[in-house]
Coordinates of C-alpha atoms in Angstrom, one line a residue:
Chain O
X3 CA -147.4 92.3 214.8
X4 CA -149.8 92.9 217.6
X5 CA -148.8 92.0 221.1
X6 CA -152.3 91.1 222.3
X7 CA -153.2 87.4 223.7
X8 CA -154.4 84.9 221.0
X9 CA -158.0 84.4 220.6
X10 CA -158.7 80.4 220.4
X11 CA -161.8 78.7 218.8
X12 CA -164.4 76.3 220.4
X13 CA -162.1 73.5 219.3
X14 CA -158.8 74.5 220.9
X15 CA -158.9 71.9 223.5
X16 CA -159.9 69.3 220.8
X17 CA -156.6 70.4 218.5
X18 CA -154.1 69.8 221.7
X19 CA -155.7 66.6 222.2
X20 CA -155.4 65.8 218.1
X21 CA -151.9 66.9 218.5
X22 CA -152.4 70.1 216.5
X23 CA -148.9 72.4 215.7
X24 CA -150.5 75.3 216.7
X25 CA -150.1 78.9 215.1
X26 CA -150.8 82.5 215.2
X27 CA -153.2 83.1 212.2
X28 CA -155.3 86.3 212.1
X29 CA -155.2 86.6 215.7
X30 CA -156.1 82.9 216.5
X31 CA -154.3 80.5 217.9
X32 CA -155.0 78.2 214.9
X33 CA -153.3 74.5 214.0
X34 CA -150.8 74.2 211.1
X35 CA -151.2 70.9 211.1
X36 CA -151.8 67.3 212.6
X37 CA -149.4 64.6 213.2
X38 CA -150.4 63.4 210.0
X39 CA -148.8 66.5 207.8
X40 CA -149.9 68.5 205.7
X41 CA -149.2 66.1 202.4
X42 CA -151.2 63.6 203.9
X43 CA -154.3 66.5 205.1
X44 CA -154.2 67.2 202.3
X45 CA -154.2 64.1 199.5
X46 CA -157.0 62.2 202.1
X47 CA -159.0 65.7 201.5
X48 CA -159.3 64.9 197.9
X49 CA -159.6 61.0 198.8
X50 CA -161.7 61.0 201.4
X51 CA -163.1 63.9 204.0
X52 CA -161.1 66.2 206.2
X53 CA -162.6 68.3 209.1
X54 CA -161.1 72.0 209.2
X55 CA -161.8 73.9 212.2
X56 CA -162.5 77.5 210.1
X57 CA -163.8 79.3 213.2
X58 CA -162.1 82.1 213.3
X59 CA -163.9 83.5 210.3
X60 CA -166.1 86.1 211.0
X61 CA -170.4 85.3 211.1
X62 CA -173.0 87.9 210.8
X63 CA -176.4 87.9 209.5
X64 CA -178.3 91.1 208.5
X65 CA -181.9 91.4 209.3
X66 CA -185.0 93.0 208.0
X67 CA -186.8 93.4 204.2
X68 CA -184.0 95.0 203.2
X69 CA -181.0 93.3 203.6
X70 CA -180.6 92.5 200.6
X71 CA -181.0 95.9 199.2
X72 CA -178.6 97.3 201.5
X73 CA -176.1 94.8 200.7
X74 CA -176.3 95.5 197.5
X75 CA -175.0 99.4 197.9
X76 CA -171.6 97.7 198.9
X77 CA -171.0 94.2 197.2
X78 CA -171.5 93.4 192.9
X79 CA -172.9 90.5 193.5
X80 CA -176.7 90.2 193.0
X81 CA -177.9 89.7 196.5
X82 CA -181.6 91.1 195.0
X83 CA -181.9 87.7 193.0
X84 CA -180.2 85.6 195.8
X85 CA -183.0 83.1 196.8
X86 CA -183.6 81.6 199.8
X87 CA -181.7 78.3 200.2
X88 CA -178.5 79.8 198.1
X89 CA -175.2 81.2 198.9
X90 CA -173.5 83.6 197.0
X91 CA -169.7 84.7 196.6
X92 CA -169.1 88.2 196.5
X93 CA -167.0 91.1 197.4
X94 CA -166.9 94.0 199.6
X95 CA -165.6 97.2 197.7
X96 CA -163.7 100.4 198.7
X97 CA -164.4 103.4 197.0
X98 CA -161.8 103.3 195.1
X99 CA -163.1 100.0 194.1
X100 CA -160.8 97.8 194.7
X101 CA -161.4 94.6 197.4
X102 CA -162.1 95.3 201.6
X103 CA -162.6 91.7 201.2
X104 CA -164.5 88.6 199.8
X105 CA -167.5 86.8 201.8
X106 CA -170.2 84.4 201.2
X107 CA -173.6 85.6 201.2
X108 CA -176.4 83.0 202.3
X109 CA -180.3 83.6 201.7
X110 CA -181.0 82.1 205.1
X111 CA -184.8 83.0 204.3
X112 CA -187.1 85.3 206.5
X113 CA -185.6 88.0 205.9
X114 CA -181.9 87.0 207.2
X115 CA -179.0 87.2 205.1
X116 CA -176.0 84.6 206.7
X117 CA -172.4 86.5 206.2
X118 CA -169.4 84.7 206.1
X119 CA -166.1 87.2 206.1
X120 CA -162.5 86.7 206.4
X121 CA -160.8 86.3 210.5
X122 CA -158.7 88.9 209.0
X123 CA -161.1 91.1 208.4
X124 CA -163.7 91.0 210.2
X125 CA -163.2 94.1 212.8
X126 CA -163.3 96.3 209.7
X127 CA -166.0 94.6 207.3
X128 CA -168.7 94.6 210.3
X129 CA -168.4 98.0 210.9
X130 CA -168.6 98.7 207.5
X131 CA -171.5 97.0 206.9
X132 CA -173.2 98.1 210.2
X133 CA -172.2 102.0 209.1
X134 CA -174.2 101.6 205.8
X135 CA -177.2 100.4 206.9
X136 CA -181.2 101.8 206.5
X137 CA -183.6 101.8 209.2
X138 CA -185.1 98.3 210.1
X139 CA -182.3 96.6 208.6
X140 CA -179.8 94.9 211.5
X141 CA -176.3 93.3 211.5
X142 CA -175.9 90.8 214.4
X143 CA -172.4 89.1 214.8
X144 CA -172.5 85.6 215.7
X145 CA -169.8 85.1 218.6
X146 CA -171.2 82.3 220.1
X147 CA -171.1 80.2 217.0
X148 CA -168.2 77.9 215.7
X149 CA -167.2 76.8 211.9
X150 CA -166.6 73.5 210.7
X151 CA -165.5 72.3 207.4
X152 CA -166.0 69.2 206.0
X153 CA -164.5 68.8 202.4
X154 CA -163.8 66.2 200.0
X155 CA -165.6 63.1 197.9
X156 CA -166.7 61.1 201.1
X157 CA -168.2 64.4 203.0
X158 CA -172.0 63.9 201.6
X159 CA -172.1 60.5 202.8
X160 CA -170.4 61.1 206.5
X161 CA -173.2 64.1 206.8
X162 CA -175.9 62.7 205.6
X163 CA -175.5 59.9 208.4
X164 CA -176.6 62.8 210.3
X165 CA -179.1 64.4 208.9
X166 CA -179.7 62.7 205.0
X167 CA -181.6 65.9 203.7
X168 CA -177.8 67.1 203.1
X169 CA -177.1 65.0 200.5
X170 CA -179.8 66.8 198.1
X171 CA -178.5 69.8 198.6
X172 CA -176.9 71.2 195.6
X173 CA -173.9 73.0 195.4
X174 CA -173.7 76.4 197.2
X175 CA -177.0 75.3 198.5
X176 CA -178.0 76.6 202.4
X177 CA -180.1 75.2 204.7
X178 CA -180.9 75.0 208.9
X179 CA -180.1 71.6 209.0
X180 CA -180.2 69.3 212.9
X181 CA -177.1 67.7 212.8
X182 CA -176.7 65.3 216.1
X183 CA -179.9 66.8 217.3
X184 CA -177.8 70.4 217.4
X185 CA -179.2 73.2 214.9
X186 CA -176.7 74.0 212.3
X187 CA -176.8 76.2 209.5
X188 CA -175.0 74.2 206.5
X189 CA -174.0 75.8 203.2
X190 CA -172.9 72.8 200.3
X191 CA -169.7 74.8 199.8
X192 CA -166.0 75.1 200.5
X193 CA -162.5 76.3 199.9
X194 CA -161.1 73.1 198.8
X195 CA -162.3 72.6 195.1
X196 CA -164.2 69.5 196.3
X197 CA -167.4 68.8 197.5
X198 CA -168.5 69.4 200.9
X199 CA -170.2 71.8 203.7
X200 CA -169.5 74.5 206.0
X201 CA -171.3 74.1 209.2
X202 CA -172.1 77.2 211.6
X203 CA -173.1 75.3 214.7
X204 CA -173.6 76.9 218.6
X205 CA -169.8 77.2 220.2
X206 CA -170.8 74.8 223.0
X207 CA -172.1 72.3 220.9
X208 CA -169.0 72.5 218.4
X209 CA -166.6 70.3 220.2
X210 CA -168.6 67.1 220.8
X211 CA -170.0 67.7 217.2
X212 CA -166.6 68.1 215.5
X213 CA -165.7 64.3 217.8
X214 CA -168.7 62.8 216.4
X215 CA -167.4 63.7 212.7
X216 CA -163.8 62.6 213.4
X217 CA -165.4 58.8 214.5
X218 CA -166.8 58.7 211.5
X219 CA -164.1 56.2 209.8
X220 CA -163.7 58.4 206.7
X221 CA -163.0 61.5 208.3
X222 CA -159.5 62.9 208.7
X223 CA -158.3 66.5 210.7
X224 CA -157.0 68.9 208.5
X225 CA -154.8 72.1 209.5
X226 CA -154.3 75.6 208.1
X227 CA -151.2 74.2 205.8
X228 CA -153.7 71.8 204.1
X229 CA -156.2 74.8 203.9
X230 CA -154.0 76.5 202.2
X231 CA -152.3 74.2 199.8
X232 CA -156.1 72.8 198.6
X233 CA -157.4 76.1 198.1
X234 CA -154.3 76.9 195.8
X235 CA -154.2 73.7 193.3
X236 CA -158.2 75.1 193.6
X237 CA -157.2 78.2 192.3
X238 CA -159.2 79.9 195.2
X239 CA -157.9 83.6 196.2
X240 CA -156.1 84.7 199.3
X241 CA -157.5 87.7 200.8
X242 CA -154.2 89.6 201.8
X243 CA -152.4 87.5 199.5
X244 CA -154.0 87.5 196.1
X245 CA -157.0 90.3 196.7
X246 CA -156.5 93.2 198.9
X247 CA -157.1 96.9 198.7
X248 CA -154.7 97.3 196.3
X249 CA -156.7 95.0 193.8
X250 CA -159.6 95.6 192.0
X251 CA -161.9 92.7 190.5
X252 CA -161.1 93.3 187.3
X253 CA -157.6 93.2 187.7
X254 CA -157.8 90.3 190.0
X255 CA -160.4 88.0 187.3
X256 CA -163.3 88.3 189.7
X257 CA -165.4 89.8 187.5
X258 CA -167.6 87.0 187.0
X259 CA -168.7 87.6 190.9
X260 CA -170.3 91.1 189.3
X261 CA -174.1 90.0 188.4
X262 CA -175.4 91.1 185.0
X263 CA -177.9 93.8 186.2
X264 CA -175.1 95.1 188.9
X265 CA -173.2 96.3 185.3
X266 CA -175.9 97.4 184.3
X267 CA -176.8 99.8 187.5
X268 CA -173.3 100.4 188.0
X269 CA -174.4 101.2 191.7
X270 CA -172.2 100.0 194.4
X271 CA -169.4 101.6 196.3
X272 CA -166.7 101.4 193.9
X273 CA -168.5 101.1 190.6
X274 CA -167.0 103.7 189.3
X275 CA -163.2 102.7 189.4
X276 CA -164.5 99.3 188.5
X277 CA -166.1 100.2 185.3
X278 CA -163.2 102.6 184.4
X279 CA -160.5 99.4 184.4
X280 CA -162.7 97.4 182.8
X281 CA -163.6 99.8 180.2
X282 CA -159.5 100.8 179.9
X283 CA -158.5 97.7 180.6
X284 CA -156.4 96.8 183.5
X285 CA -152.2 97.4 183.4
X286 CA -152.2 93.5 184.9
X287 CA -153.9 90.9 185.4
X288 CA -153.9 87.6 188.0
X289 CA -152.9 84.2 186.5
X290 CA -151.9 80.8 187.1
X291 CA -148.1 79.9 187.0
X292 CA -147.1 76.8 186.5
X293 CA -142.7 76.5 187.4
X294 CA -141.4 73.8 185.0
X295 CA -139.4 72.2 188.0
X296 CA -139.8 71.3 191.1
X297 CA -139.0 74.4 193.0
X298 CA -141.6 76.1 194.4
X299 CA -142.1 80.0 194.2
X300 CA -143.6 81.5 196.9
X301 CA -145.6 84.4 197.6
X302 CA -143.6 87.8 197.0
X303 CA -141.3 86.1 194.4
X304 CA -140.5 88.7 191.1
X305 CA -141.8 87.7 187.7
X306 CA -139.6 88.8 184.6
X307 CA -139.4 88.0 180.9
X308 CA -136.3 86.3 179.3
X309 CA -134.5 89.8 179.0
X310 CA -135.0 90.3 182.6
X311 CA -137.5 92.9 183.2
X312 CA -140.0 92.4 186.2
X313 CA -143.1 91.8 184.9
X314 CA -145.3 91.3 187.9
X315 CA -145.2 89.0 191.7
X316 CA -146.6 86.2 192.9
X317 CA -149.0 86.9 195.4
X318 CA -149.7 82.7 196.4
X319 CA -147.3 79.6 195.5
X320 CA -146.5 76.6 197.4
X321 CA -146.1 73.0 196.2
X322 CA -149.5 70.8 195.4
X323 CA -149.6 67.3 196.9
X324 CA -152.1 66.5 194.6
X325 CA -150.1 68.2 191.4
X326 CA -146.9 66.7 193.1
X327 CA -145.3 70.1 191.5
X328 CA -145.5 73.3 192.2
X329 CA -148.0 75.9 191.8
X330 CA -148.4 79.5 192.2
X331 CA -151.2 82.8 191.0
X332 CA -149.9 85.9 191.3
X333 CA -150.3 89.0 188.8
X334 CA -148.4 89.7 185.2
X335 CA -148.6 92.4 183.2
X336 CA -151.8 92.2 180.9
X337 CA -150.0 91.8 177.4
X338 CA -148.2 88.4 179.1
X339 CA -151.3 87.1 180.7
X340 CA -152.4 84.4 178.2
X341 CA -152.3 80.7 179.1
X342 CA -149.0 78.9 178.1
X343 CA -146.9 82.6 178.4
X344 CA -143.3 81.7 179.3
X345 CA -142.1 83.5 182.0
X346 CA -139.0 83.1 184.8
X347 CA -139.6 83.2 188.5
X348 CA -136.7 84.7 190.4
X349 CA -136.3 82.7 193.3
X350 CA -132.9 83.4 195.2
X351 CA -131.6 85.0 192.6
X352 CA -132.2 82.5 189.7
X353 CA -134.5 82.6 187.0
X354 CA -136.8 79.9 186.9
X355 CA -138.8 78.9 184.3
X356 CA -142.6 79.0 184.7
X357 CA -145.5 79.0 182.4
X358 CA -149.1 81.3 182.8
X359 CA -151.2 77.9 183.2
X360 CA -155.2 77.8 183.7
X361 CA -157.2 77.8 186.8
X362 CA -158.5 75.4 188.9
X363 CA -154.6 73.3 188.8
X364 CA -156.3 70.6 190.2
X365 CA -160.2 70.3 188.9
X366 CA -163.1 71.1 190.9
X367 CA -165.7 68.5 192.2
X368 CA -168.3 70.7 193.0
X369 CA -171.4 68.3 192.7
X370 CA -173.8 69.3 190.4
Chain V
X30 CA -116.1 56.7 212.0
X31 CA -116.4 59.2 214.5
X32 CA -119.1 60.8 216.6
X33 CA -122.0 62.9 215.5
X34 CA -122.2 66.8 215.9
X35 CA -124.9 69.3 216.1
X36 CA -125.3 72.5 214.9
X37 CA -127.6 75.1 216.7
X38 CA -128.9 75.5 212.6
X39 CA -130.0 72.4 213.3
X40 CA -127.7 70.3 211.0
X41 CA -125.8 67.2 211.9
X42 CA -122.5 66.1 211.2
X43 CA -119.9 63.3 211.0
X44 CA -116.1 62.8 210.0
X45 CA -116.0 59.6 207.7
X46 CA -112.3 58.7 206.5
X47 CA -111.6 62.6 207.2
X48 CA -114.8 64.0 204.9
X49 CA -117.6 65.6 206.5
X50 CA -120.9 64.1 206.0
X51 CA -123.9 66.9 206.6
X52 CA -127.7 67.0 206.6
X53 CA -130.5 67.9 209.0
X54 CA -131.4 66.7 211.9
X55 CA -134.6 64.9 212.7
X56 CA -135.8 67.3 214.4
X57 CA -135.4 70.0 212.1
X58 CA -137.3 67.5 209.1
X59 CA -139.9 67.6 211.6
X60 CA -140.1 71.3 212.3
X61 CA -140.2 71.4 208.7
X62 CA -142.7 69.1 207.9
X63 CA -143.1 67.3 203.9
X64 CA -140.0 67.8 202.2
X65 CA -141.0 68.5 198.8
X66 CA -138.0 69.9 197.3
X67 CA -134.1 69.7 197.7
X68 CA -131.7 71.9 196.2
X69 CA -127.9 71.2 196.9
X70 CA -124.5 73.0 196.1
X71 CA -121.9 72.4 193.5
X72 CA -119.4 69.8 193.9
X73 CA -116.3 72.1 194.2
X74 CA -117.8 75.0 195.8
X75 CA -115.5 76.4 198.5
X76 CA -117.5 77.5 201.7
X77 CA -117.2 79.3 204.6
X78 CA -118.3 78.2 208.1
X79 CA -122.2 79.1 208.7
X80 CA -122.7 80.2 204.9
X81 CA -126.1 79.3 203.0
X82 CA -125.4 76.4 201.1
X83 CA -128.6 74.4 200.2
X84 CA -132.1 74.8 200.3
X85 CA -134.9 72.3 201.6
X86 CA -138.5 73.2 201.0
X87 CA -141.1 71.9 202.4
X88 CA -145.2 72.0 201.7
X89 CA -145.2 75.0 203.6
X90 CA -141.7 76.8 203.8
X91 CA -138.2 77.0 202.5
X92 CA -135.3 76.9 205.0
X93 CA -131.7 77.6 204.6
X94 CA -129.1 74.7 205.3
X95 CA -125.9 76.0 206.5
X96 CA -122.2 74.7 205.9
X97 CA -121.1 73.8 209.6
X98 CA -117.2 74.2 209.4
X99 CA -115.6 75.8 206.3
X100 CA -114.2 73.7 203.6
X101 CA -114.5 72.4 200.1
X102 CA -117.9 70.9 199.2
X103 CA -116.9 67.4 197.2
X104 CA -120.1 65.6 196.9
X105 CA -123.7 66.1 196.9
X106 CA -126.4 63.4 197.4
X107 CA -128.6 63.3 194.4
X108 CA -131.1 60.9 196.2
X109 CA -132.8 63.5 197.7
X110 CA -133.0 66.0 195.2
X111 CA -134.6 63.7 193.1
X112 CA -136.7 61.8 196.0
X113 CA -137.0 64.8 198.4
X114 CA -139.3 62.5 201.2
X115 CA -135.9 60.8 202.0
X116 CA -135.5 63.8 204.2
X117 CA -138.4 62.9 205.9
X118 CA -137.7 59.8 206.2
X119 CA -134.2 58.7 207.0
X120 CA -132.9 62.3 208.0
X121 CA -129.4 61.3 210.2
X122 CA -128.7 58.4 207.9
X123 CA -129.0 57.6 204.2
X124 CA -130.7 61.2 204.1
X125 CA -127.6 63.6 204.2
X126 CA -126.9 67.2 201.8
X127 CA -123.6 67.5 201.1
X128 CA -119.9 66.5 202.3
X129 CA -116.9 68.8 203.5
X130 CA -113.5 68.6 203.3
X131 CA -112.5 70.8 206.2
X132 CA -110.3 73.6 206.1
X133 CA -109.9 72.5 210.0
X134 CA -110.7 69.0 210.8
X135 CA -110.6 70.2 214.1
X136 CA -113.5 72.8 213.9
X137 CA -116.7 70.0 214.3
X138 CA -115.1 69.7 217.8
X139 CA -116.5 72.7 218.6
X140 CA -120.0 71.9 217.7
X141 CA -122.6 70.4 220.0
X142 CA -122.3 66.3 220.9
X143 CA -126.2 64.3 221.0
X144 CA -126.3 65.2 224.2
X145 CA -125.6 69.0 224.0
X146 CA -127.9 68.8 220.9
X147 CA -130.6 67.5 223.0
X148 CA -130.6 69.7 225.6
X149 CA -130.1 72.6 223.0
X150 CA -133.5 71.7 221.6
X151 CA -135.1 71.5 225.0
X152 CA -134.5 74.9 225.7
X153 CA -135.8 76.4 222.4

C-alpha cells in the first residue's frame, strides 16, 4: 500500500461531526459508515434518501467541437449521438481491450462533455484521455469541485425543494441546476439501483449544501459499506473488483454499453480484441450467484462444480439488507453461466451451495 | 458464578458451575458492525487454546472467533445462528458462541479482568 498522507473530501469535517468510521479508500480518507450501520444506510436508502459523500471520484470535462469525437477513439459507447441533457455509461478500453475503467459521460451542452471516473483511477484515465486528444479539444480536471449522492424513493422530492425543475428530469438526465442558490451540475443517476442524483457542486459550497440536505427530515448519511452493499443487490460492477484490465466487456456482460454503430465501425482502442471474443465467444462469463444459506461469499472465494473442479471466483459478495441473504457476481466458466446453474462456493474450505441467479438481486427503480 | 475475562481476540469469558461460557465482546460486535451471519462449532469438538473455532460475519467482513483456553466444546447457542442480530444486540449476555470445558480450569486466570480489558482497548 502506499505510504503517502490521506487525501480527504470537502466533507471531512462534516463526517467527524456525523460520527463517520472513517477509512482508507482509494487514497481518501473516506467513511465506512455512520452510527447508524450499514444495515440501517442501507434499508432507509431504498425507504427513503441517503446522502453519500462520492467525492473522491474523479471530474473532468473535455472541451471543444470535438469532444465527442475524440472520446469516441477510446470508449464503445456512442458519445456522437449523446445529446445534450443526457449522460451515458461507458468504458475506457486498453488495447488489448479489456477495461482501464468505467465512467459516466454527460452532454453538458456547448461543447463540454462532464466526466465522471473512478477515485481509483483517475491519475491514469486523465492522462489517458489528455494523451489522445486533437487540437482544440481540452481536458480540464475539476479539483475544486465536490460529489454528492442522493439516492433512493424520497430523493426527487427532498431536491426538488430546492430547485423543482429536478423532478422532470428523466433518468440519466443532466442538467446545471441552482441548488440553494449554489450552481450544481446534477445528473438523474446513481449507483444504488434507485432513483436519485449525483450533484457536482463548488468544494466550498459542498459542506453547508450537503447540511442543508441532511435537515431535510427524509434524508439519512450513508457510508462506503452501504455504497457498496446497494450497488451489489443492484448488480452494479466494481471496478478492481468485477472489471479490471484483466476483463473485457464481453466477458464481463457489458456489451450492451457498446452502441450499435460503435460494432459497426469497430473503431476504438481495443476493438479488435473485443470483436475477436465476441465473435469466439468468451472462455467465461460474469453472473449473479445466489448461496442457498446464509453465509456469505466474499470477493476472491473459488467456484467449483459438484465433482470439485474450480470453475471460476467471485469477484463481489457480501450479504444484502434488503435480500436479508447473501449475494455475490463473480465469473464462471461460459458453459455453467445460465441462470439457475448449481454451483458450490468454497468458503473456508466447505462447499457451499449457490445458484447462477439474474441481475439486478434487488429491482431497479430508475424512474422512467 | 465467577468473574468475567478478556481476551486480547476480543472474546469474553465466564466459568458457570465449572463450564466456560464464550462470545464477543461489545466492543468487538461493534468494530464489527451488523451481524448477519453466525457459524458455530460442533458440540464435541476438542480445541486448543487460541484455535479458530467460529465465524461471525458481518455486512461488511468475516472475523475469526478464537477458543480462549483449550478444552472440549459441549454446547453451542443456536439463537444466534439462527437470529444472528443477537450479537449485536445483547453481546456479553444472552448473546454468547460456545461453552468450554477446560482442560485447565485455571488457564482463564490468565486472561485479562474488565479492567485490564479496558485499558487493553484504550491502547489499540
Amino acid at each position: 500500500m502506499s505510504e503517502a498522507p490521506l487525501k480527504t473530501t470537502p466533507l471531512d469535517a462534516l463526517h467527524r461531526r456525523l460520527g463517520g468510521r472513517m477509512v482508507p479508500f482509494a487514497g481518501y480518507d473516506m467513511p465506512v459508515q455512520y452510527p447508524a450501520g450499514i444495515m440501517t444506510e442501507h434499508l432507509h436508502c431504498r425507504a427513503q434518501a441517503s446522502l453519500f459523500d462520492v467525492s473522491h471520484m474523479g471530474q473532468a470535462s473535455l472541451y471543444g467541437a470535438g469532444a465527442a469525437a475524440a472520446l469516441e477513439a477510446l470508449v464503445p459507447g456512442d458519445m456522437l449521438a449523446l445529446k445534450p441533457g443526457r449522460q451515458r455509461y461507458t468504458l475506457l478500453m486498453t488495447p488489448q481491450g479489456t477495461i482501464l475503467d468505467d465512467l459516466m459521460v454527460a452532454n453538458a451542452g456547448s461543447e463540454r462533455l462532464f466526466l465522471v471516473v473512478n477515485a481509483s483511477r483517475k491519475d491514469i484515465d486523465l492522462p489517458h484521455i489528455a494523451a489522445h486528444l486533437p487540437a482544440g479539444v481540452t481536458l480540464q480536471r475539476h479539483e475544486d469541485r465536490a460529489l454528492l449522492a442522493l439516492q433512493g424513493p424520497a430523493a426527487v422530492a427532498v431536491l426538488s425543494r430546492f430547485a423543482a425543475e429536478v423532478a422532470a428530469m428523466p433518468f440519466m438526465g443532466f442538467a446545471a441546476v441552482k441548488l440553494a442558490g449554489i450552481d450544481c451540475l446534477v445528473s438523474r443517476s446513481g449507483y444504488t439501483g434507485e432513483d436519485g442524483y449525483e450533484i457536482s457542486v463548488p468544494s466550498a459550497a459542498a459542506e453547508d449544501f450537503a447540511e442543508k440536505l441532511l435537515a431535510e427530515p427524509e434524508v439519512m448519511p450513508a457510508g462506503l459499506g452501504a455504497r457498496d452493499s446497494l450497488r451489489l443487490e443492484a448488480g452494479l460492477c466494481l471496478y478492481g473488483n468485477d472489471i479490471d484490465e484483466t476483463t473485457n466487456p464481453v466477458e464481463a456482460a457489458l456489451m450492451w454499453t457498446i452502441g450499435k454503430r460503435r460494432r459497426m465501425e469497430w473503431n476504438f482502442i481495443g476493438a479488435d480484441a473485443v470483436r475477436a471474443m465476441q465473435d469466439n465467444g468468451p472462455t467465461r462469463l460474469r453472473v449473479g450467484i445466489r448461496p442457498d444459506g446464509r453465509a456469505p461469499a466474499r470477493g476472491h472465494t473459488d467456484i467449483a462444480t459438484a465433482d470439485g473442479t474450480i470453475v471460476g471466483q467471485i469477484t463481489s459478495g457480501g450479504f444484502g439488507p434488503s435480500l436479508n441473504a447473501p449475494c455475490a457476481m463473480g465469473y464462471v466458466r461460459r458453459d455453467l453461466a445460465a441462470d439457475g446453474t448449481e454451483l458450490n462456493l468454497i468458503v473456508r474450505g466447505k462447499p457451499l451451495p449457490a445458484r447462477v441467479t439474474p441481475m439486478p438481486f434487488f429491482p431497479h427503480r430508475y424512474v422512467r | 458464578m465467577s468473574a468475567v475475562r478478556f481476551t486480547e481476540d476480543h472474546e469474553w469469558i465466564r466459568m458457570e458451575d465449572g463450564v466456560a461460557v464464550i462470545g464477543i465482546t461489545v466492543h468487538a460486535q461493534e468494530a464489527l458492525g451488523d451481524v448477519v451471519f453466525v457459524e458455530l462449532p460442533e458440540p464435541g469438538r476438542e480445541v486448543t487454546e487460541g484455535e479458530a473455532v467460529a465465524v461471525v460475519e458481518s455486512v461488511k467482513a468475516a472475523s475469526d472467533v478464537y477458543a480462549p483456553i483449550a478444552g472440549r466444546i459441549t454446547e453451542t447457542n443456536s439463537a444466534i445462528a439462527d437470529e444472528p442480530g443477537l450479537v449485536n444486540a445483547d453481546a456479553e449476555g444472552s448473546a454468547w458462541f460456545f461453552k468450554i470445558i477446560p482442560a485447565d480450569p485455571a488457564a482463564i486466570d490468565a486472561l485479562m479482568d474488565t479492567a485490564a480489558y479496558a485499558k487493553f482497548i484504550e491502547s489499540h
